[in-house]
PDB file of C-alpha atoms and ligand atoms in Angstrom:
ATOM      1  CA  UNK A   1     -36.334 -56.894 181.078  1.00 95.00           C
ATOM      2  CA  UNK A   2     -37.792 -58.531 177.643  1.00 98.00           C
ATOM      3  CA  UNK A   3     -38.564 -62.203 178.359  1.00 98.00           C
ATOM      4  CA  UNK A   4     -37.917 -64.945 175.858  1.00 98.00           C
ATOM      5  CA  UNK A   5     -38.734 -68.281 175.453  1.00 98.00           C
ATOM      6  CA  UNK A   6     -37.080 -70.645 173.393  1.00 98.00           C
ATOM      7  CA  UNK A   7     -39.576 -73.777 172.618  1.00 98.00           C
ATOM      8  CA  UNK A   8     -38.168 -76.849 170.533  1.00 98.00           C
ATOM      9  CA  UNK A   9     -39.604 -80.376 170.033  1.00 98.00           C
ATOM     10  CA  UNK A  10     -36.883 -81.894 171.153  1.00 98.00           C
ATOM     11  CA  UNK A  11     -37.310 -85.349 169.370  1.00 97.00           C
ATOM     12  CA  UNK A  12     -34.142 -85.646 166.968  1.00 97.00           C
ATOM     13  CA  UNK A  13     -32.251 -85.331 169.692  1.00 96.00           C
ATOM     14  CA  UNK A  14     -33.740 -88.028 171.497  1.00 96.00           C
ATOM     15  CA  UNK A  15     -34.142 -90.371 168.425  1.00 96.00           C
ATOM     16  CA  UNK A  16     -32.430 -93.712 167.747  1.00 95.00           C
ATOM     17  CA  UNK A  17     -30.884 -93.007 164.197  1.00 96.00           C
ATOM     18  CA  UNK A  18     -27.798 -91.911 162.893  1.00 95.00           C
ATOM     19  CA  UNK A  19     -29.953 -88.420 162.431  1.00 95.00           C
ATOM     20  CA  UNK A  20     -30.198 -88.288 166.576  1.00 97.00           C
ATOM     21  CA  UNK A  21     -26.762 -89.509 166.929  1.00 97.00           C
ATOM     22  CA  UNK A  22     -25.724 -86.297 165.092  1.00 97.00           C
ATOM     23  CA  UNK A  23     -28.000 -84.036 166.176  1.00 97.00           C
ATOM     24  CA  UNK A  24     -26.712 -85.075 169.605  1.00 97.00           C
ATOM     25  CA  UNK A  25     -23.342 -84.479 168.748  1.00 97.00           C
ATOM     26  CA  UNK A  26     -23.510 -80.952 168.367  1.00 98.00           C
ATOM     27  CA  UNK A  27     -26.345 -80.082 170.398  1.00 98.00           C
ATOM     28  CA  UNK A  28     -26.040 -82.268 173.483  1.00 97.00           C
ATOM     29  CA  UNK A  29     -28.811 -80.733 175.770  1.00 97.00           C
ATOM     30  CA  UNK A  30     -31.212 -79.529 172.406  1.00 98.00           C
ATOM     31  CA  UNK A  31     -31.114 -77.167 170.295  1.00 98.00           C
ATOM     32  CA  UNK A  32     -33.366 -75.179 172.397  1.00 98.00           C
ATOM     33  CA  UNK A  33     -30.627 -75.457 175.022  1.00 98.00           C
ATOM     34  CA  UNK A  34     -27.921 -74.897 172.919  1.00 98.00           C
ATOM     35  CA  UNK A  35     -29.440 -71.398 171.639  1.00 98.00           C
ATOM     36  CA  UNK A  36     -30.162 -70.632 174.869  1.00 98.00           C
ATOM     37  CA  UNK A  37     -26.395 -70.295 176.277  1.00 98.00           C
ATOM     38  CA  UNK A  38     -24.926 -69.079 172.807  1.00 98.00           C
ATOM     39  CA  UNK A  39     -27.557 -66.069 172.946  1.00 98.00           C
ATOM     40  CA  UNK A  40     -27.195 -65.654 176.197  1.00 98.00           C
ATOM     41  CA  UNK A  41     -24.076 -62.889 175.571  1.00 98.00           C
ATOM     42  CA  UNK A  42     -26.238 -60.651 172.720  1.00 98.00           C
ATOM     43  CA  UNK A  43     -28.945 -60.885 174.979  1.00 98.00           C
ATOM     44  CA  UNK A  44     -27.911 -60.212 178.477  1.00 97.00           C
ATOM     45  CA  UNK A  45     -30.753 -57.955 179.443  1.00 97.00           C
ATOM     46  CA  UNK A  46     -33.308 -60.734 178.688  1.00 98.00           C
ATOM     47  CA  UNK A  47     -34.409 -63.506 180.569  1.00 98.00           C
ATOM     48  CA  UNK A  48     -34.082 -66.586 178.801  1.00 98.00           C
ATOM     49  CA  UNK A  49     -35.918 -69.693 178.903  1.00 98.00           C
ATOM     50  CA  UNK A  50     -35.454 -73.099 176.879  1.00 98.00           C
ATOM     51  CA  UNK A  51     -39.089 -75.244 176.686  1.00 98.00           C
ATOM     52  CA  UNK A  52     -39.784 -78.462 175.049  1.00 98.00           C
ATOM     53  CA  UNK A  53     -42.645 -80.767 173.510  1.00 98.00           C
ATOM     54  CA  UNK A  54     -42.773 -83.080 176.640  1.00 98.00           C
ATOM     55  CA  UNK A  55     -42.582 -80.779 179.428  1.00 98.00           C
ATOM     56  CA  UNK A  56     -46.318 -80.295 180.995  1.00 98.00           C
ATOM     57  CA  UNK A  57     -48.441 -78.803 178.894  1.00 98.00           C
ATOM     58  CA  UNK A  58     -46.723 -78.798 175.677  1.00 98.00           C
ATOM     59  CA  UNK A  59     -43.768 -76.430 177.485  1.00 98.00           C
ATOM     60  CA  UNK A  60     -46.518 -73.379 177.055  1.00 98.00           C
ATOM     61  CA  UNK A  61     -48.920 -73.656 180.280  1.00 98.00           C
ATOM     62  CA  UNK A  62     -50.464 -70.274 180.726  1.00 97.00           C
ATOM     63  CA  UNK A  63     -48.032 -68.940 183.411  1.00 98.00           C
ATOM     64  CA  UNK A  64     -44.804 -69.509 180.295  1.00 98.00           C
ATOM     65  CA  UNK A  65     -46.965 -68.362 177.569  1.00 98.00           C
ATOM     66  CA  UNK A  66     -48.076 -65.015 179.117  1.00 98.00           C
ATOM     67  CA  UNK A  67     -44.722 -64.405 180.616  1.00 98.00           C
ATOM     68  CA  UNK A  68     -42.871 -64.429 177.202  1.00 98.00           C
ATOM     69  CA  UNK A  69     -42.226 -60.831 174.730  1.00 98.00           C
ATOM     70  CA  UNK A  70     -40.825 -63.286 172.523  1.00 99.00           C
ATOM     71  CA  UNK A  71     -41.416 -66.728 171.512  1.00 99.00           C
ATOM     72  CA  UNK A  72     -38.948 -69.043 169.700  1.00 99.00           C
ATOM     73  CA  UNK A  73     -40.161 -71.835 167.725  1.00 99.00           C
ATOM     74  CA  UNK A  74     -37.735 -75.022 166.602  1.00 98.00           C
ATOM     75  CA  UNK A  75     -39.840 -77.553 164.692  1.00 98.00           C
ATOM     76  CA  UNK A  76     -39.955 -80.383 161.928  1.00 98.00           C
ATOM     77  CA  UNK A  77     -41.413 -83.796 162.779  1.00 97.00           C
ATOM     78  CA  UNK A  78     -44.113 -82.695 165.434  1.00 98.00           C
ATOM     79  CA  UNK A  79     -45.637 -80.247 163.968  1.00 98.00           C
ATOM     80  CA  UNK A  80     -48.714 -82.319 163.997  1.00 98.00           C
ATOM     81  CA  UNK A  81     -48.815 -82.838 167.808  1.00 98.00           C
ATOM     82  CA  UNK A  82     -48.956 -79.198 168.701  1.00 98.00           C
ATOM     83  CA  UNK A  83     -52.676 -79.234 170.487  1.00 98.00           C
ATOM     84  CA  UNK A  84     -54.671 -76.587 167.647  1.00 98.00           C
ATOM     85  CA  UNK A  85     -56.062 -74.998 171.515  1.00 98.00           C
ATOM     86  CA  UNK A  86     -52.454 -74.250 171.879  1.00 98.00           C
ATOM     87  CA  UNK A  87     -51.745 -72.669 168.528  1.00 98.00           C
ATOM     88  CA  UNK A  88     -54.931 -70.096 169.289  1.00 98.00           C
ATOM     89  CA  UNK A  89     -53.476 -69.113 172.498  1.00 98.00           C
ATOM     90  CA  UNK A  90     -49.844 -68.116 171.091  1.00 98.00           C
ATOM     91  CA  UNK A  91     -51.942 -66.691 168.406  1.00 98.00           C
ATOM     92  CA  UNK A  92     -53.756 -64.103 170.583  1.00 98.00           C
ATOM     93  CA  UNK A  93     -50.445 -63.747 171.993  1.00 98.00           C
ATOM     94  CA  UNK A  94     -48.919 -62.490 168.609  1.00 98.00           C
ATOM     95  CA  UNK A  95     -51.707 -60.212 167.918  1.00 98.00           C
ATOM     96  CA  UNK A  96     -51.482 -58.874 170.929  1.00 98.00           C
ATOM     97  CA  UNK A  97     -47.833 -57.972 170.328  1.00 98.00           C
ATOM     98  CA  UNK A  98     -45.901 -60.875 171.359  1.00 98.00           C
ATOM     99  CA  UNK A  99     -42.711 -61.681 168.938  1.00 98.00           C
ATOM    100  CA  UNK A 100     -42.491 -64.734 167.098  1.00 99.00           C
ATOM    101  CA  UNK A 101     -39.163 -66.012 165.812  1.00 99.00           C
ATOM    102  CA  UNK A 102     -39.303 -69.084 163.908  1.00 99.00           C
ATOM    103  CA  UNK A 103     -36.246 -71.504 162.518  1.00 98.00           C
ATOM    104  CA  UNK A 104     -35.788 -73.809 160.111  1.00 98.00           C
ATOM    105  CA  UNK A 105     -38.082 -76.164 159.759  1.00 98.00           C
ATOM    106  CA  UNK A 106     -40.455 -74.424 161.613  1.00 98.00           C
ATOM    107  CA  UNK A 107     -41.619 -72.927 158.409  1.00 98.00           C
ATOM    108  CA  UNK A 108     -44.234 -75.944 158.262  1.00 98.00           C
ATOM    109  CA  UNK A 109     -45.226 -75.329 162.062  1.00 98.00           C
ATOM    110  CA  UNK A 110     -48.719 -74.639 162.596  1.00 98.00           C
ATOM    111  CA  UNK A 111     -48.307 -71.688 164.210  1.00 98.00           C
ATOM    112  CA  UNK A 112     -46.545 -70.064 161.544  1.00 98.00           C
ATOM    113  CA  UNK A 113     -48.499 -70.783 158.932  1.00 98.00           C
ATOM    114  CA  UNK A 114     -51.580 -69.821 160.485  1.00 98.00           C
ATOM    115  CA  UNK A 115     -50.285 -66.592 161.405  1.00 98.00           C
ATOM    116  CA  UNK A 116     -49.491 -65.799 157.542  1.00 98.00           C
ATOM    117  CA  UNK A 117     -52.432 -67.371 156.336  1.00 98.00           C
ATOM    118  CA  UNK A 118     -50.535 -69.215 153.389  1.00 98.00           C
ATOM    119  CA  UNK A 119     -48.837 -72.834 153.038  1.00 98.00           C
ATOM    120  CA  UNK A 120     -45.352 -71.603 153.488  1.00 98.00           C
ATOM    121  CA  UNK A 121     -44.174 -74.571 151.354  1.00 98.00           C
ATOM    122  CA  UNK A 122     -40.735 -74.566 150.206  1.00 98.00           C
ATOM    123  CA  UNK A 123     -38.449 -76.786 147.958  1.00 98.00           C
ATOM    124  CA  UNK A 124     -35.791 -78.708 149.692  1.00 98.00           C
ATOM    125  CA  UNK A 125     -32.477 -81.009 149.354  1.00 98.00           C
ATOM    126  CA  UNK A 126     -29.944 -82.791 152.178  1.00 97.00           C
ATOM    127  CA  UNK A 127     -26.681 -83.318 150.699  1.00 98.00           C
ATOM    128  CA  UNK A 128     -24.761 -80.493 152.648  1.00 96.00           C
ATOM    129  CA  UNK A 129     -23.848 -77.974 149.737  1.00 98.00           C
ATOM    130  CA  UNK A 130     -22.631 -74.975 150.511  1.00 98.00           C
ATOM    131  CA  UNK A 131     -25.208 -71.742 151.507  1.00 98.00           C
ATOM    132  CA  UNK A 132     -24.021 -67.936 151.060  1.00 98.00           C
ATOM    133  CA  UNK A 133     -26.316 -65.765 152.578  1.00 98.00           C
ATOM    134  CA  UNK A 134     -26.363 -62.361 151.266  1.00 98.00           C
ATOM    135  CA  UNK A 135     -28.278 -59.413 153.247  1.00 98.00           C
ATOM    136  CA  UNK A 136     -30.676 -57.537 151.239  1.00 98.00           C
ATOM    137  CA  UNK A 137     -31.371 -54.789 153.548  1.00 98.00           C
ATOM    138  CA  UNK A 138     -28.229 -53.934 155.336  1.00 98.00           C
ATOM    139  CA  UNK A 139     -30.124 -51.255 156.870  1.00 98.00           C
ATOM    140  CA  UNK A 140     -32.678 -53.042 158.916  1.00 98.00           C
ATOM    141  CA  UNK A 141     -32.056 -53.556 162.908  1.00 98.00           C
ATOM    142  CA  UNK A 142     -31.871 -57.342 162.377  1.00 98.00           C
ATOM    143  CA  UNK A 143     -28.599 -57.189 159.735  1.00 98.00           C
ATOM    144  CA  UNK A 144     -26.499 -55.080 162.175  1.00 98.00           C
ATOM    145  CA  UNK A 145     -23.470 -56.498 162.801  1.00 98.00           C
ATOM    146  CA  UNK A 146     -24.161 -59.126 160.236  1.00 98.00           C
ATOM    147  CA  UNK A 147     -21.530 -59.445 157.268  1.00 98.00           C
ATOM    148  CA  UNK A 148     -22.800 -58.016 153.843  1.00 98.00           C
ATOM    149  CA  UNK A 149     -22.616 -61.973 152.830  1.00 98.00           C
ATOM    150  CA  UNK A 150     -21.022 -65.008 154.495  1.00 98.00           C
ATOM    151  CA  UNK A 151     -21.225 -69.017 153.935  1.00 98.00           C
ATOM    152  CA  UNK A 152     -22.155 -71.441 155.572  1.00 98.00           C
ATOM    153  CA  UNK A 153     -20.037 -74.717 153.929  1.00 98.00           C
ATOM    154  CA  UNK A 154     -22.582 -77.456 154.867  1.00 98.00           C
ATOM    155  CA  UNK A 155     -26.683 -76.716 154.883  1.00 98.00           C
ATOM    156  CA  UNK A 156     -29.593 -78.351 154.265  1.00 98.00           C
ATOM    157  CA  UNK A 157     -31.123 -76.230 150.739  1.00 98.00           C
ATOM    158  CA  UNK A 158     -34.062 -74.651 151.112  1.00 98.00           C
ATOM    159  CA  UNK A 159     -35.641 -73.115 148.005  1.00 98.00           C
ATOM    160  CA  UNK A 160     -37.656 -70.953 145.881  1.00 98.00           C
ATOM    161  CA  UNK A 161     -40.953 -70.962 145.771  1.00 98.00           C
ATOM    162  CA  UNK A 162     -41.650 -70.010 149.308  1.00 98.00           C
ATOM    163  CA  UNK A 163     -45.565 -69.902 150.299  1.00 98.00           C
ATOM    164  CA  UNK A 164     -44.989 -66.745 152.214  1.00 98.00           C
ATOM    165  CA  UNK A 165     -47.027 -63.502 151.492  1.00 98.00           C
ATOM    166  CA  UNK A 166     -46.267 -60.661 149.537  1.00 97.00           C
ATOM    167  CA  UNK A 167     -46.032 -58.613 152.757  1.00 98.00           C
ATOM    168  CA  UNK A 168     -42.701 -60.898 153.604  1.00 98.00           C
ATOM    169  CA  UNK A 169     -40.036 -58.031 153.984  1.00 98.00           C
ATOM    170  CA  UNK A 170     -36.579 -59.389 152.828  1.00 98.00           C
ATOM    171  CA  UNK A 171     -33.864 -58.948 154.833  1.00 99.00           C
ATOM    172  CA  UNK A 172     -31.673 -61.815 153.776  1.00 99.00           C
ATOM    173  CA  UNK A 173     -31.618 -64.187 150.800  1.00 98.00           C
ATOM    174  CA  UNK A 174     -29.433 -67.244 150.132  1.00 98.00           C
ATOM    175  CA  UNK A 175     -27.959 -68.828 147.260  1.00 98.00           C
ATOM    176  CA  UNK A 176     -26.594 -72.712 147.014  1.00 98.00           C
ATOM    177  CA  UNK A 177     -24.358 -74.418 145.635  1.00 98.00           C
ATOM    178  CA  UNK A 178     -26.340 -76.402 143.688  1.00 98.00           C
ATOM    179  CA  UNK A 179     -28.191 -73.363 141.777  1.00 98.00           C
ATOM    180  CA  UNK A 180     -31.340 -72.633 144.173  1.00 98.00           C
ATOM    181  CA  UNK A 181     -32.207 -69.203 145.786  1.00 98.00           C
ATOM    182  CA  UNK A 182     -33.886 -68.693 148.966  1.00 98.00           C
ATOM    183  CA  UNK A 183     -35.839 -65.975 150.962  1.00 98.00           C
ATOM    184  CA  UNK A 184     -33.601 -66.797 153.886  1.00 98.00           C
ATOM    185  CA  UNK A 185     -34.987 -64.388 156.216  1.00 99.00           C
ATOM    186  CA  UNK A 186     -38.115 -62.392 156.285  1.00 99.00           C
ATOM    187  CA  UNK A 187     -40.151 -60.213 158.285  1.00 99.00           C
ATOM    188  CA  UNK A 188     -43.782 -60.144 158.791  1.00 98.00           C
ATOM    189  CA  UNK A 189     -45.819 -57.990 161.460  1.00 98.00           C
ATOM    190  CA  UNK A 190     -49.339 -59.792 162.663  1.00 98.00           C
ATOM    191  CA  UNK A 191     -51.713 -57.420 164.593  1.00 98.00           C
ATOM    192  CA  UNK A 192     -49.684 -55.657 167.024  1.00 98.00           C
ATOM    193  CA  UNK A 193     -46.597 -58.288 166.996  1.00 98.00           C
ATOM    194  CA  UNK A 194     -43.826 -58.994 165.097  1.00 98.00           C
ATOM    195  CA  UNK A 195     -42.478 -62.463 163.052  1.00 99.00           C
ATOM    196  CA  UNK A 196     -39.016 -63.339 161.789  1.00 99.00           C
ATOM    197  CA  UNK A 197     -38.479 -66.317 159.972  1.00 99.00           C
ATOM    198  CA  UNK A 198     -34.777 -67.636 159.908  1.00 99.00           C
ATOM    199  CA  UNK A 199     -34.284 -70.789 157.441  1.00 98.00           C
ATOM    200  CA  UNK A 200     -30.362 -71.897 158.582  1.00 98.00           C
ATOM    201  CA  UNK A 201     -30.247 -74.592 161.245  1.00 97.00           C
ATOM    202  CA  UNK A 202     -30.787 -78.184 160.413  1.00 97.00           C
ATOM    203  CA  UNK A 203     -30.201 -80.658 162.920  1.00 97.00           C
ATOM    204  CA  UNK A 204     -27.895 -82.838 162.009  1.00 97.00           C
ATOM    205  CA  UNK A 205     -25.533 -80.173 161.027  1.00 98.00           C
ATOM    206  CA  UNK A 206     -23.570 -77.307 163.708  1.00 98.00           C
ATOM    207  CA  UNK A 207     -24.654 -74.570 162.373  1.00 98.00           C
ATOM    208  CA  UNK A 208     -25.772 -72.784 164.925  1.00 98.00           C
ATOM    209  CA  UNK A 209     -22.609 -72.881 166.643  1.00 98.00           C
ATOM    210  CA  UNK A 210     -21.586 -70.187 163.753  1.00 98.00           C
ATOM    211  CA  UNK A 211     -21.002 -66.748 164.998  1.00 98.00           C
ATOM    212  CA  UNK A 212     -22.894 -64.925 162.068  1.00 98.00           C
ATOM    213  CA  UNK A 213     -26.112 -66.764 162.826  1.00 98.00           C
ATOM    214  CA  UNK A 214     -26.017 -66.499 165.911  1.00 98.00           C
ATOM    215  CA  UNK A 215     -25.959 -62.688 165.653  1.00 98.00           C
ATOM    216  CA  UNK A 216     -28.598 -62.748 163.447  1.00 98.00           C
ATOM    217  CA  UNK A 217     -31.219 -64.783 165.562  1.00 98.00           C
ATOM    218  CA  UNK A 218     -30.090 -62.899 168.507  1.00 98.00           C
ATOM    219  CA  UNK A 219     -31.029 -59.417 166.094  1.00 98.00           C
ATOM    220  CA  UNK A 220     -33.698 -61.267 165.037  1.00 98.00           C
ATOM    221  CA  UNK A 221     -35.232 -61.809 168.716  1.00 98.00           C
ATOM    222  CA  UNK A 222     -34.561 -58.142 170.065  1.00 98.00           C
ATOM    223  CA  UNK A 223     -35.523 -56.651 166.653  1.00 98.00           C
ATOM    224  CA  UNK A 224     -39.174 -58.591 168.024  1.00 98.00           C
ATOM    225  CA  UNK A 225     -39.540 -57.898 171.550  1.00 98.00           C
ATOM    226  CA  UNK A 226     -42.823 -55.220 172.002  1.00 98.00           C
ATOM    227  CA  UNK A 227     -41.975 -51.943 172.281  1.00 96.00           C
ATOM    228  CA  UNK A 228     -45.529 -51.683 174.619  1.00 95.00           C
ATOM    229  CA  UNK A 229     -45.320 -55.258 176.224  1.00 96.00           C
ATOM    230  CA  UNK A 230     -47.943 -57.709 175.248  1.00 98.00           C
ATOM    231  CA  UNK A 231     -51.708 -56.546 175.619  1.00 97.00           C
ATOM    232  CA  UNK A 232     -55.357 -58.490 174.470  1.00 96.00           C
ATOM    233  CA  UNK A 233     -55.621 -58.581 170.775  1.00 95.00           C
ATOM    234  CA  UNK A 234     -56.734 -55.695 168.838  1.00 95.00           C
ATOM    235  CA  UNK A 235     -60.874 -56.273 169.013  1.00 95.00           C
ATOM    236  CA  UNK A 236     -63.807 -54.334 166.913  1.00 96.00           C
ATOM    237  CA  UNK A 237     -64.833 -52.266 169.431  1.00 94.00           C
ATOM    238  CA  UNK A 238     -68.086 -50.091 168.803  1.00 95.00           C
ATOM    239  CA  UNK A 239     -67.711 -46.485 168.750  1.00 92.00           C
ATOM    240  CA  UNK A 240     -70.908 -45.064 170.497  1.00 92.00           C
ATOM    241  CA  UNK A 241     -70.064 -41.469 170.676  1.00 93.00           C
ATOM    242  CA  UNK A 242     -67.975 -39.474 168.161  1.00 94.00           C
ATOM    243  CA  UNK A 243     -64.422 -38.007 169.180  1.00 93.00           C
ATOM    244  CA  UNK A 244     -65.861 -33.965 168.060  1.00 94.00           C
ATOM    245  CA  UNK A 245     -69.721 -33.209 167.582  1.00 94.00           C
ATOM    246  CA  UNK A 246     -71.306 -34.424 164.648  1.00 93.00           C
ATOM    247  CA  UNK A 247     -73.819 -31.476 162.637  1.00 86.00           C
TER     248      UNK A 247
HETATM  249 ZN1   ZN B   1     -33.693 -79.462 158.276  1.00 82.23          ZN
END
C-alpha cells in the first residue's frame, strides 16, 4: 500500500490578514488537510498523511520521511525556514526513488529547485483572471481522466519563462486571460524517483476544491509512487571483477 505524505507550511492559514482570512475560508484545517480528504477517493489504496512546518521536526522526523513513496510539497513564504539538513535527507530520498509532487508556489521551495539544479523562476500576477489549461500529452498516465482543456475562472498567473530544465516533460500548459502561457505541469525523473510539478492552487482562492485538479494531483501522485519502493541512492560503486573474462 503506497504511502503518501502531504507536507504544507501551514502559515497563510494561520495569518492575521485578509490573505489568511481567505485562505481559511476555503481551506479550514490547511490545505494540506484539505487535499488530504478530497484525494482520499482517487487514492483509496494509499495511506495518507497531512504534515506541517510546526509539527516536531519540521513534520519530516526520520520515522515520516522514510515511511513515505511519495512526498507532497505546499510552499510560498517559508521556503527559507526549511533546515538545508532537511532538504539533503528528502533529497537522498528522491534519488533513491521516492516521488516528489510539488504545487504552486512550491516552485521556489528549496527542495525543488535543488533537485533540478536550476532557479525555477517564473513570472507572476494576482488579479484572478481566468486560466485554461490545455493537456499536451493526453497520452501520459497523469492526463487520464483529465479533460482535453478546462478553466479555471479565478487563478493566480503564472508565466513564461520558467527556470525549469530542458528535460521538463510537458504534460499540461496553461494560457490566461491576460495573454501569458505557462508550463503548467511537468515531469522530471531525479535518480531513481520521480517529480511532478503542478502550478494551480493559490491560497486565497478554492481551487482545489475543483474536480479536474483534483484528478490531476491525485494522477499526478500515483503516476509517482516507486514501482521498486524506495532504496539508498544510486552510489559509484567500484567494479573489481568483470561480469565475463577479460583476454
Ligand atoms: Zn500563489
Amino acid at each position: 500500500m503506497p504511502k503518501i505524505t502531504i507536507w504544507n507550511e501551514f502559515l497563510h492559514e494561520q495569518s492575521n490578514d485578509a490573505c489568511g482570512e481567505l485562505c481559511r475560508k476555503h481551506y479550514p484545517k490547511g490545505i494540506h488537510a484539505y487535499l488530504k480528504k478530497a484525494l482520499g477517493p482517487a487514492l483509496e489504496d494509499c495511506t495518507i498523511r497531512a504534515v506541517s512546518l510546526d509539527m516536531p521536526e519540521n513534520g519530516l522526523p526520520d520515522k515520516v520521511l522514510d515511511a513515505t513513496d511519495v512526498l507532497v510539497w505546499w510552499g510560498h513564504m517559508a521556503h527559507d525556514k526549511v533546515p538545508d539538513a532537511l532538504v539533503d535527507r528528502i533529497q537522498r530520498r528522491v534519488l533513491g526513488g521516492m516521488g516528489l509532487v510539488v504545487l504552486h508556489s512550491g516552485h521556489m521551495s528549496k527542495i525543488f529547485r535543488r533537485m533540478l539544479g536550476t532557479p525555477c523562476t517564473l513570472r507572476w500576477r494576482e488579479i484572478g483572471e481566468k486560466e485554461r489549461v490545455w493537456t499536451c500529452d493526453p497520452a501520459h498516465p497523469i492526463a487520464q481522466g483529465v479533460p482535453e482543456t478546462f478553466a479555471i475562472e479565478h487563478t493566480e498567473m503564472y508565466g513564461e519563462p520558467f527556470g525549469v530544465p530542458d528535460d521538463a516533460h510537458v504534460v499540461f500548459m496553461s494560457w490566461y486571460a491576460g495573454g501569458n502561457v505557462f508550463r503548467s505541469g511537468v515531469t522530471l525523473q531525479r535518480g531513481l524517483g520521480r517529480i511532478f510539478y503542478f502550478a494551480p492552487g493559490h491560497e486565497t482562492l478554492p481551487i482545489y476544491h475543483q474536480p479536474e485538479v483534483q484528478r490531476v494531483i491525485a494522477n499526478g501522485i500515483r503516476w509517482c509512487v516507486p514501482a521498486n519502493g524506495v532504496g539508498p541512492a544510486p552510489g559509484c560503486p567500484h567494479e573489481k571483477a568483470p561480469f565475463e573474462p577479460v583476454q
